[in-house]
Short mmCIF file of C-alpha atoms in Angstrom, two decimals:
data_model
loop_
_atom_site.label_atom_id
_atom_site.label_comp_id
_atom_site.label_asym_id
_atom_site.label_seq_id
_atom_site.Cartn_x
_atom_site.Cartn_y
_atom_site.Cartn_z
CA UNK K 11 -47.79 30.47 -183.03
CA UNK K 12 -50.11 29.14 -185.04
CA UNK K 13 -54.25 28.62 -184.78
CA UNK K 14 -55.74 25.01 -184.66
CA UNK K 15 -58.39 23.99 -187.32
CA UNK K 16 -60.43 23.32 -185.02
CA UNK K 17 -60.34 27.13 -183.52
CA UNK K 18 -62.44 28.66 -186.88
CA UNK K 19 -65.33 27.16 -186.91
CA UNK K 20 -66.60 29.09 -189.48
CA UNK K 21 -63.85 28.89 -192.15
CA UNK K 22 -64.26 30.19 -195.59
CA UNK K 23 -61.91 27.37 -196.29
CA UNK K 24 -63.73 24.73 -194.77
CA UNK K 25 -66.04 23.03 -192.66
CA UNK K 26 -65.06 21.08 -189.33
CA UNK K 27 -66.03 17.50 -189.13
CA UNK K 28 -68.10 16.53 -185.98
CA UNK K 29 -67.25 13.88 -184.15
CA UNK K 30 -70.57 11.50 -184.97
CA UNK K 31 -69.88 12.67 -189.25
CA UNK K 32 -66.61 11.06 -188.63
CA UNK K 33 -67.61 8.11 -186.65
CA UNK K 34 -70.23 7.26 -189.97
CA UNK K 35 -67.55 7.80 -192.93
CA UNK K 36 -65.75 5.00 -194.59
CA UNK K 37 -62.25 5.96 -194.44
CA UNK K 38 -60.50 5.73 -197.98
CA UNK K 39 -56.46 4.82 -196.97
CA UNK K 40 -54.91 7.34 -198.50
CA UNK K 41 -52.44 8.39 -195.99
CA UNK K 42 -49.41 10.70 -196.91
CA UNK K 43 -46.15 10.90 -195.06
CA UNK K 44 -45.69 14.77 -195.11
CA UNK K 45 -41.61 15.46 -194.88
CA UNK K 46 -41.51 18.63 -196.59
CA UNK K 47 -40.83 21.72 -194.14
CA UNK K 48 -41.39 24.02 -197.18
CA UNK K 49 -43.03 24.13 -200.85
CA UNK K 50 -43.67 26.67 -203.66
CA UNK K 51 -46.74 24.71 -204.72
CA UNK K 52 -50.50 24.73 -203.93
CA UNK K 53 -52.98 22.06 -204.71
CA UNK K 54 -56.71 22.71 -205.86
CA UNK K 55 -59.39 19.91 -206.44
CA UNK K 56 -63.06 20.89 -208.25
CA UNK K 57 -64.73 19.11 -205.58
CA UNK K 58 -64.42 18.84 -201.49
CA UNK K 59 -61.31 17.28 -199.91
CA UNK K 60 -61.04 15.92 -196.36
CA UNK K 61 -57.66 16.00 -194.49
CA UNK K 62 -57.59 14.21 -191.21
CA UNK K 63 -54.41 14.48 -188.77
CA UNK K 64 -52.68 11.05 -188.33
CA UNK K 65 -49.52 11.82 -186.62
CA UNK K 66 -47.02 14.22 -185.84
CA UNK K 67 -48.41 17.88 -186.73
CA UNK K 68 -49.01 18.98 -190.02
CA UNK K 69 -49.17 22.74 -191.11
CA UNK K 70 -51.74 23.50 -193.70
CA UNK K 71 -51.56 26.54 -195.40
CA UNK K 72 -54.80 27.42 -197.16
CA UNK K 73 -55.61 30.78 -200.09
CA UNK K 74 -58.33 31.35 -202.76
CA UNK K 75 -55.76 33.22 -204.62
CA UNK K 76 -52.53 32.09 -204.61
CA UNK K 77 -50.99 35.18 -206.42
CA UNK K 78 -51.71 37.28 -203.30
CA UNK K 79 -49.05 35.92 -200.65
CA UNK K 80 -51.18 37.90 -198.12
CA UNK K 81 -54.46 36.08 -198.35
CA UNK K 82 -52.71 32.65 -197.14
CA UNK K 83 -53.18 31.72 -193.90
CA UNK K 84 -52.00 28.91 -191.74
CA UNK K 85 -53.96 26.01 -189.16
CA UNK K 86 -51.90 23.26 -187.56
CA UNK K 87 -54.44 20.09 -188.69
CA UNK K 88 -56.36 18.77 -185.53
CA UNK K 89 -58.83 16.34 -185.95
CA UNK K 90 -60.96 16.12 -189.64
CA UNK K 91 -61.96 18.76 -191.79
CA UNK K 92 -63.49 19.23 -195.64
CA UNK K 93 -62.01 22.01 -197.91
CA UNK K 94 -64.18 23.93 -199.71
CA UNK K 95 -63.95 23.03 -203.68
CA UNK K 96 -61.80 25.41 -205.48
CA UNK K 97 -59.98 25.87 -202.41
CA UNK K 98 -55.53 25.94 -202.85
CA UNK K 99 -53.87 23.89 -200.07
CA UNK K 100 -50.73 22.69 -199.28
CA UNK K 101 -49.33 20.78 -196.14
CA UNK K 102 -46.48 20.65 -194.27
CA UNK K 103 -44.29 18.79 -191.76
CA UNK K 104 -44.02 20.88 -188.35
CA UNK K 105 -42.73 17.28 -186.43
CA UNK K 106 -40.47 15.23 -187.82
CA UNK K 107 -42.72 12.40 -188.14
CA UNK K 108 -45.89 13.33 -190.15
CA UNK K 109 -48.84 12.06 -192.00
CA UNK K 110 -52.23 13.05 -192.33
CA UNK K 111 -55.00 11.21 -194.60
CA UNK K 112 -56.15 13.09 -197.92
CA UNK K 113 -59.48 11.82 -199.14
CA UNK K 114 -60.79 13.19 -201.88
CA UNK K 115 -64.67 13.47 -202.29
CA UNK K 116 -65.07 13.21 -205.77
CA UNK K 117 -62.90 11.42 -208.86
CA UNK K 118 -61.08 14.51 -210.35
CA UNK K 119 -57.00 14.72 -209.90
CA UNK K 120 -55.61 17.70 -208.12
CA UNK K 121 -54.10 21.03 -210.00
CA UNK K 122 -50.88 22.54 -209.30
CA UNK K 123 -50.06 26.29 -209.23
CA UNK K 124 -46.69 27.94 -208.06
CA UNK K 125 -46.99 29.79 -204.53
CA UNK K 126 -46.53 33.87 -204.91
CA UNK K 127 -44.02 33.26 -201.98
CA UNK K 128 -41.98 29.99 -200.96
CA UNK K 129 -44.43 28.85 -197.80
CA UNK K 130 -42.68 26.92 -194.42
CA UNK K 131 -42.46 26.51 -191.41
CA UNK K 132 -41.77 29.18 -189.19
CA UNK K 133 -38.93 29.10 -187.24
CA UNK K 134 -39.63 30.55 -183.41
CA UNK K 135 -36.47 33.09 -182.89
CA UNK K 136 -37.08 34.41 -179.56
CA UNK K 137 -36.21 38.56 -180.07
CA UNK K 138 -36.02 39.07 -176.58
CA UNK K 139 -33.57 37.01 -174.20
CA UNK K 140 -32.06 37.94 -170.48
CA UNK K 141 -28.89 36.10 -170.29
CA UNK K 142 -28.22 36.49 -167.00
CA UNK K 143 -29.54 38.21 -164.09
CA UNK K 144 -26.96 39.39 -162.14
CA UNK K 145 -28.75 40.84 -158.89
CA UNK K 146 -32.08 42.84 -157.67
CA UNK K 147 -32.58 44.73 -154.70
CA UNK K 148 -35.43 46.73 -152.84
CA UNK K 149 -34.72 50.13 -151.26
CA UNK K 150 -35.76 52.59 -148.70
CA UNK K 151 -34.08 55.91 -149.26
CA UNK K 152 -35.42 59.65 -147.59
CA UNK K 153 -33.82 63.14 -148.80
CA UNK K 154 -31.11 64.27 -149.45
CA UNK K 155 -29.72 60.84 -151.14
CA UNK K 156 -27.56 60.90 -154.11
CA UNK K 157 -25.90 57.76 -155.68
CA UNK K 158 -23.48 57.45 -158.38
CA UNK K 159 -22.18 54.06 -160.11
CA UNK K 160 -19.44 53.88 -162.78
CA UNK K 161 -20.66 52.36 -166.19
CA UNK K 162 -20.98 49.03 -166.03
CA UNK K 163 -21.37 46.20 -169.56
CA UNK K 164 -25.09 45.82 -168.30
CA UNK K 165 -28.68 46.98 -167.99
CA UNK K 166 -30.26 48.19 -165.04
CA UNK K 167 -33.76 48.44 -164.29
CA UNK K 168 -35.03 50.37 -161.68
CA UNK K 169 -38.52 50.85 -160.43
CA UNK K 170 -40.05 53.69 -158.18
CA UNK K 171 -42.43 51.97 -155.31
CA UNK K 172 -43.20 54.77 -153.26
CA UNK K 173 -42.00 58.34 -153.71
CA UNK K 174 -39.70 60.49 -156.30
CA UNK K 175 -36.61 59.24 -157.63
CA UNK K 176 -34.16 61.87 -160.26
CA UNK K 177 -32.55 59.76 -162.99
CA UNK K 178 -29.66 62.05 -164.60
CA UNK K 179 -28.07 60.90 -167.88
CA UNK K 180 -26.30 63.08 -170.34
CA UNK K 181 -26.56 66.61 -168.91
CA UNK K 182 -31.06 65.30 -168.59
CA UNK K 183 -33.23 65.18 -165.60
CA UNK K 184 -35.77 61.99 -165.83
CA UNK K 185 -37.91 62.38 -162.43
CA UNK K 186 -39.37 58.73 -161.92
CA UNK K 187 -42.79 58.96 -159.52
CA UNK K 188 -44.59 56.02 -158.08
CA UNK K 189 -44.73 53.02 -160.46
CA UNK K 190 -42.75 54.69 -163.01
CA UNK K 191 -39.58 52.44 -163.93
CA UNK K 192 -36.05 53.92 -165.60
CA UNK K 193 -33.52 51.05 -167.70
CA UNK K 194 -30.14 51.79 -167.67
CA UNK K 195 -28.28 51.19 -171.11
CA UNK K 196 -24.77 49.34 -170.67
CA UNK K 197 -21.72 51.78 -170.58
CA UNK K 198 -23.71 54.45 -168.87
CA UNK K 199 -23.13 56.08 -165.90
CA UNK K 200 -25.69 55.74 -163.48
CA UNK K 201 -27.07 58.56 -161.04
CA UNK K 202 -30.11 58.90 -158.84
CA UNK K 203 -30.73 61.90 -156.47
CA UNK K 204 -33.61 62.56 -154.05
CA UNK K 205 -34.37 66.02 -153.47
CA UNK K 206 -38.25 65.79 -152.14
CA UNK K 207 -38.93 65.30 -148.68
CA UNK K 208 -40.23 62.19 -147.65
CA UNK K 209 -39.71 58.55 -148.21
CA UNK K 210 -38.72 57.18 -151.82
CA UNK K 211 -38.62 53.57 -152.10
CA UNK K 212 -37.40 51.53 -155.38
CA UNK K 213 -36.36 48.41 -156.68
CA UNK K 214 -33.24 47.70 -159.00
CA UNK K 215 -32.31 44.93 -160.93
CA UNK K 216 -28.68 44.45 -163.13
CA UNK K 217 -29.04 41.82 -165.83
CA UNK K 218 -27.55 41.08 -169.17
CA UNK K 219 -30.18 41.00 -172.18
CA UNK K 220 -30.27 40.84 -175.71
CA UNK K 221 -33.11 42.30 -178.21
CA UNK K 222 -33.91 45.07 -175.53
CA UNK K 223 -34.70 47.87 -178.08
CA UNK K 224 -33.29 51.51 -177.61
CA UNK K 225 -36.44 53.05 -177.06
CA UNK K 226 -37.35 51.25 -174.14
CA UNK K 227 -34.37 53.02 -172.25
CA UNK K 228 -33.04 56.27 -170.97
CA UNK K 229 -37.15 57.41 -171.12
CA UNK K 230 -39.85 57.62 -167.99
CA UNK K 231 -42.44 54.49 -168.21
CA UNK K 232 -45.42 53.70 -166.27
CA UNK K 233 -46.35 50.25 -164.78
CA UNK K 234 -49.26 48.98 -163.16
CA UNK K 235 -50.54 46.46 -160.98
CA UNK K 236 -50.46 43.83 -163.13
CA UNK K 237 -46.41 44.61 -163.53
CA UNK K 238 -45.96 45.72 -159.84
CA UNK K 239 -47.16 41.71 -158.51
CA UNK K 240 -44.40 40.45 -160.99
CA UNK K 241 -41.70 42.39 -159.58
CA UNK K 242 -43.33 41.38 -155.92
CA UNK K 243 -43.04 37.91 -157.27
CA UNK K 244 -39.55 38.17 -157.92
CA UNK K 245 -38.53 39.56 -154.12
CA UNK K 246 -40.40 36.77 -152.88
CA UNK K 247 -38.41 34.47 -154.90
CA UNK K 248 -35.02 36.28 -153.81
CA UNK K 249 -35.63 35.81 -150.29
CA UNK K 250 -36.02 32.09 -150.37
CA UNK K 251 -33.24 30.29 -149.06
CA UNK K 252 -33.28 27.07 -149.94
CA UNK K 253 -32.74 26.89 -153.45
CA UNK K 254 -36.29 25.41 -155.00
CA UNK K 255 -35.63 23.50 -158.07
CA UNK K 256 -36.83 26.15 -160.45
CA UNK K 257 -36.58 29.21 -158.54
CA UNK K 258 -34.07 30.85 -160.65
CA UNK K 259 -36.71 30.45 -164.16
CA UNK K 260 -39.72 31.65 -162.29
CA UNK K 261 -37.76 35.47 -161.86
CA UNK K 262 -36.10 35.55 -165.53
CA UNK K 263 -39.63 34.41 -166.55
CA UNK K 264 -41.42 37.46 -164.63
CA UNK K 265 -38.56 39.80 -165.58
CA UNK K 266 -38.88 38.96 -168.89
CA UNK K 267 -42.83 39.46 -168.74
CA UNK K 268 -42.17 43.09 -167.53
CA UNK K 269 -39.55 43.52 -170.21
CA UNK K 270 -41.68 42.44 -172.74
CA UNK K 271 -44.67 44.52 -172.07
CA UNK K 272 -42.35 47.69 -171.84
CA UNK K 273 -41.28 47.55 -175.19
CA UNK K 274 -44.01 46.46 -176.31
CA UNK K 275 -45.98 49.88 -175.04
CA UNK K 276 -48.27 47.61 -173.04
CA UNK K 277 -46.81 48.98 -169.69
CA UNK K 278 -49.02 51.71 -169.40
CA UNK K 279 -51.47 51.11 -166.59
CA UNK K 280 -52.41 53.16 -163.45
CA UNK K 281 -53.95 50.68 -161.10
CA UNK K 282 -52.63 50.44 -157.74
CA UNK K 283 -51.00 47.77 -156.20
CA UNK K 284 -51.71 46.05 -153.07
CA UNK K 285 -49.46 43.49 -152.65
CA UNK K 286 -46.26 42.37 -150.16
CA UNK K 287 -44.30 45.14 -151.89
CA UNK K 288 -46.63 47.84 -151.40
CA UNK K 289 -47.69 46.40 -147.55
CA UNK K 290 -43.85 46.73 -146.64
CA UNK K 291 -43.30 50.15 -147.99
CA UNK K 292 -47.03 51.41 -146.11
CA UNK K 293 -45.73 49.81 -143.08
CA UNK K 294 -42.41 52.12 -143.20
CA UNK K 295 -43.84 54.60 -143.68
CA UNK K 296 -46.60 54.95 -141.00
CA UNK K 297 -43.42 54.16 -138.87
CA UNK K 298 -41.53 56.74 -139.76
CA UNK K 299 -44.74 59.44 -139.63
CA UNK K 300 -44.86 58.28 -135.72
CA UNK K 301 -41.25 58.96 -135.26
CA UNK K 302 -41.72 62.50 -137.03
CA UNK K 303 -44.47 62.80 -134.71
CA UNK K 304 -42.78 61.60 -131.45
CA UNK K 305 -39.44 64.14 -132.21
CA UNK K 306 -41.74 67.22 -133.26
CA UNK K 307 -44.81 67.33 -131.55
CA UNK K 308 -44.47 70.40 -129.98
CA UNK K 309 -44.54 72.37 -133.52
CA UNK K 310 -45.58 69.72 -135.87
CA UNK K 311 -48.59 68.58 -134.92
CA UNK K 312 -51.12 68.99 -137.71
CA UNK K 313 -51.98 67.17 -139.96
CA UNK K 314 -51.59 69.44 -142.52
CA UNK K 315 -47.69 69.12 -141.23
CA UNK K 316 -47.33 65.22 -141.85
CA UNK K 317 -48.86 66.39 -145.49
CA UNK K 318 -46.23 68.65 -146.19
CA UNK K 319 -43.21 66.93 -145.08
CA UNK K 320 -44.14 63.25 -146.20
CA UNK K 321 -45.53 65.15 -149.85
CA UNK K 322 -48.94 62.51 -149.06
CA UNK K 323 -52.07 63.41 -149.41
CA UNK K 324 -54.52 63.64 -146.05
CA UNK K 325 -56.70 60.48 -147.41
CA UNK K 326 -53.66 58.46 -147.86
CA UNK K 327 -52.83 59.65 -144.79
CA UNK K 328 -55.84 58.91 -143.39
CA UNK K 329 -55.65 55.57 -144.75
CA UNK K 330 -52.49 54.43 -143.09
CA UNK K 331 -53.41 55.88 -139.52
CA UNK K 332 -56.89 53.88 -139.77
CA UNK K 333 -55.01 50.60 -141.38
CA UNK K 334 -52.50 50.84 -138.21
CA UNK K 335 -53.37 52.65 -135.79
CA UNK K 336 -56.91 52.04 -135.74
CA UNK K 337 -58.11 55.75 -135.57
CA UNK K 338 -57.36 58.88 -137.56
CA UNK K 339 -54.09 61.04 -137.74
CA UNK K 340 -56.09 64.09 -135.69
CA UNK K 341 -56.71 61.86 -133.03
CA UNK K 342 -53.01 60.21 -133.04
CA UNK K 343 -51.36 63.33 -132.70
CA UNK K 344 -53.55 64.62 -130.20
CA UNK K 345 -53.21 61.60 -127.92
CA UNK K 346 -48.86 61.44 -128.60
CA UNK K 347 -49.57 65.62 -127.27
CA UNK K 348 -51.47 65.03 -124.28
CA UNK K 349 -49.23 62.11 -123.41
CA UNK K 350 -46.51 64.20 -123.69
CA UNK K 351 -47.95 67.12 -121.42
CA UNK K 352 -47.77 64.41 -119.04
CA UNK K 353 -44.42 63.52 -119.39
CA UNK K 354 -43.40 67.25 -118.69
CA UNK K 355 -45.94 67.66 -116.24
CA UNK K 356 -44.25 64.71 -113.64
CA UNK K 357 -40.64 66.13 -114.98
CA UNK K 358 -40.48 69.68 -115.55
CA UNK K 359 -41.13 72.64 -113.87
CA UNK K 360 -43.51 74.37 -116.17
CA UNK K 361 -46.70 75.80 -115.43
CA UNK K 362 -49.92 74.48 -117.18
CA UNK K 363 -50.65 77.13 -119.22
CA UNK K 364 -46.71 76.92 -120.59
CA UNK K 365 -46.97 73.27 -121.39
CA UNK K 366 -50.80 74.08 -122.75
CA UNK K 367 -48.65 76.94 -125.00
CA UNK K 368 -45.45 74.58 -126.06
CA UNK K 369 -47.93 71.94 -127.25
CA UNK K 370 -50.16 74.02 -129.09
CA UNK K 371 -52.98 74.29 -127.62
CA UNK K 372 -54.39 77.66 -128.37
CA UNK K 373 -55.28 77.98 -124.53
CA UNK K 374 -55.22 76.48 -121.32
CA UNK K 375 -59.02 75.84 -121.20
CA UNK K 376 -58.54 74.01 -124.68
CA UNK K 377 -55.95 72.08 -123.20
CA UNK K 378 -57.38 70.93 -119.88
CA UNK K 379 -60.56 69.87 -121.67
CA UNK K 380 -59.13 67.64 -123.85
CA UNK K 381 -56.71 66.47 -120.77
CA UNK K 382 -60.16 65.45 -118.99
CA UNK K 383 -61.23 63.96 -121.83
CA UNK K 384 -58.66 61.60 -122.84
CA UNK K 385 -57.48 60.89 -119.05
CA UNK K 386 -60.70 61.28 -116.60
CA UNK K 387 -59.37 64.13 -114.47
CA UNK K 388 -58.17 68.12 -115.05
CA UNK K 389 -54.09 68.18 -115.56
CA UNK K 390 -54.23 70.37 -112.07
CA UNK K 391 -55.83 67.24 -110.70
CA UNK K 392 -53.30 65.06 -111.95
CA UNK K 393 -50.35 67.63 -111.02
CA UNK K 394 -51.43 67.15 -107.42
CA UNK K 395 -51.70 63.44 -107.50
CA UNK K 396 -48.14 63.12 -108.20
CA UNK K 397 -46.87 65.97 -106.26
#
């Protein structure tokens, strides 16, 4: 892409024209039809020149030393502008219809000099393209989970929301954590494991691409936020069912966005993300700590337990028991025990003090305190009332 003229304000090549200057001047009609795409000449004039765009875009590439291909530099014409005397220009046609007016200030004739490089138009060649995408998917997995594909002519991207995902390839271990992401090269075999305990969530998508460079697969990268609302983006899109007009663009757009800052190195950001993605794994997961709960009260019932097995740490924890439950984990589990002493209290045959024991309460004191506490009256109280 190129800059405007009228982006560098403060040119060492020349001076922008205000609108009022412009307004006041006598325009001398010497307008040029510009039809050249490329040129091994530059023009210099003693004295100022002013170009003004006319129409079409023009490309003028402006130097002080014309031997030195690296000084030039390039401004699509907008609007009016004066060159600095001494200063080597040449124009050139970007549209196919062009002209521009070329006034100069003062009476002398321009001088030629050869360019140190041929100078044109450049040619935009996109480097990166997706050619198809072929499907995505978003899943829940918990351990042990192993999955193995046969190679297939395609990439595969595949993203870690929540959890730990093992990426084997040739004989190598890649463990992918939460936000890291893992591309498949075509031809390879593809295999994922799950060893940790706990949830691992993760989203895949198999498209065809060109320009993908080597060393943005078979390697361990991190992506942020920024990344993570793209991908979000794209589930969204997946799970419309009427087919919107440009539905389709909008996810090869963001995949290509998330492509593009991988290999690019520009993927590397740590900021959590809080979108639908993220709200939907959270969600399944404070589920599935409340079934843990429900099926192993009696001996998991610390926090210190849900810790362990989910591999979270307490203020995440924490976090998800006040987002939906309204009150901490200690106070959850205590409330699924107590409500469970009453369960066994109407349909077993154990005393107190066993049912105080098999919950873990360290005694039956402990246990018919917090009884009282939670339902207004001792558990011997409430054994009698249903007897």
């Amino acid at each position: 892409m190129y800059l405007k003229t009228t982006s560098n304000n403060h040119s060492e090549f020349y001076t922008i024209m205000d609108e009022s200057s412009i307004s006041k001047s006598k325009k001398i009609n010497r307008r040029m039809q510009i039809q050249k795409s490329d040129s091994e000449l530059f023009f210099r004039f003693n004295q100022s020149v002013r170009l003004t765009s006319d129409i079409g875009l023009a490309l003028i590439v402006l130097t002080t030393t014309p031997e030195d291909e690296t000084s030039y530099q390039e401004f699509i014409l907008t609007n009016s502008i004066d060159l600095v005397p001494g200063v080597y220009f040449n124009t050139l046609a970007i549209t196919e219809e062009c002209s521009i007016f070329m006034e100069p200030l003062g009476k002398d004739s321009p001088k030629t000099v050869p360019t140190a490089k041929k100078i044109a138009i450049r040619k935009y060649e996109p480097k990166l393209t997706i050619e198809k995408l072929h499907t995505l998917f978003y899943q829940i997995k918990m351990a042990p989970f192993e999955s193995l594909s046969i190679p297939g002519d395609y990439y595969e991207l595949i993203i870690v929301d929540q959890g730990e995902l093992i990426h084997h390839v040739d004989d190598e271990e890649y463990v992918a954590k939460k936000n890291d992401c893992f591309i498949y090269q075509p031809g390879q075999v593809r295999k994922q494991s799950i060893t940790k305990d706990g949830i691992t969530s993760y989203l895949s998508i198999i498209f065809d691409a060109k320009g993908l460079t080597p060393t943005a697969t078979n390697q361990i990268i991190h992506l942020g936020s920024q990344n993570t609302a793209l991908i979000e983006r794209i589930i969204e899109l997946s799970n419309i069912t009427t087919n919107g007009r440009y539905t389709d663009d909008e996810v090869l757009l963001n995949l290509k966005l998330i492509l593009l800052k991988i290999v690019q190195g520009e993927a590397n950001h740590t900021q959590k993300p809080t979108t639908s993605m993220r709200e939907n794994y959270e969600s399944e997961l404070f589920q599935a700590m409340v079934d843990f709960l429900d099926a192993h009260v009696e001996d998991q019932n610390q926090v210190s337990d849900l810790v362990e097995h989910f591999s979270l740490s307490r203020s995440t924890i924490q976090s998800l028991f006040n987002k939906y439950a309204n009150t901490t984990p200690k106070n959850y589990i205590n409330t699924i025990r107590l409500n469970r002493s009453k369960q066994m209290i109407q349909e077993t045959q154990m005393t107190l003090s066993q049912i105080a024991d098999y919950l873990g309460y360290g005694s039956i004191q402990y246990f018919s305190r917090a009884f009282s506490k939670e339902f207004g009256l001792s558990p011997s109280s409430y054994a009698k009332s249903i007897v």
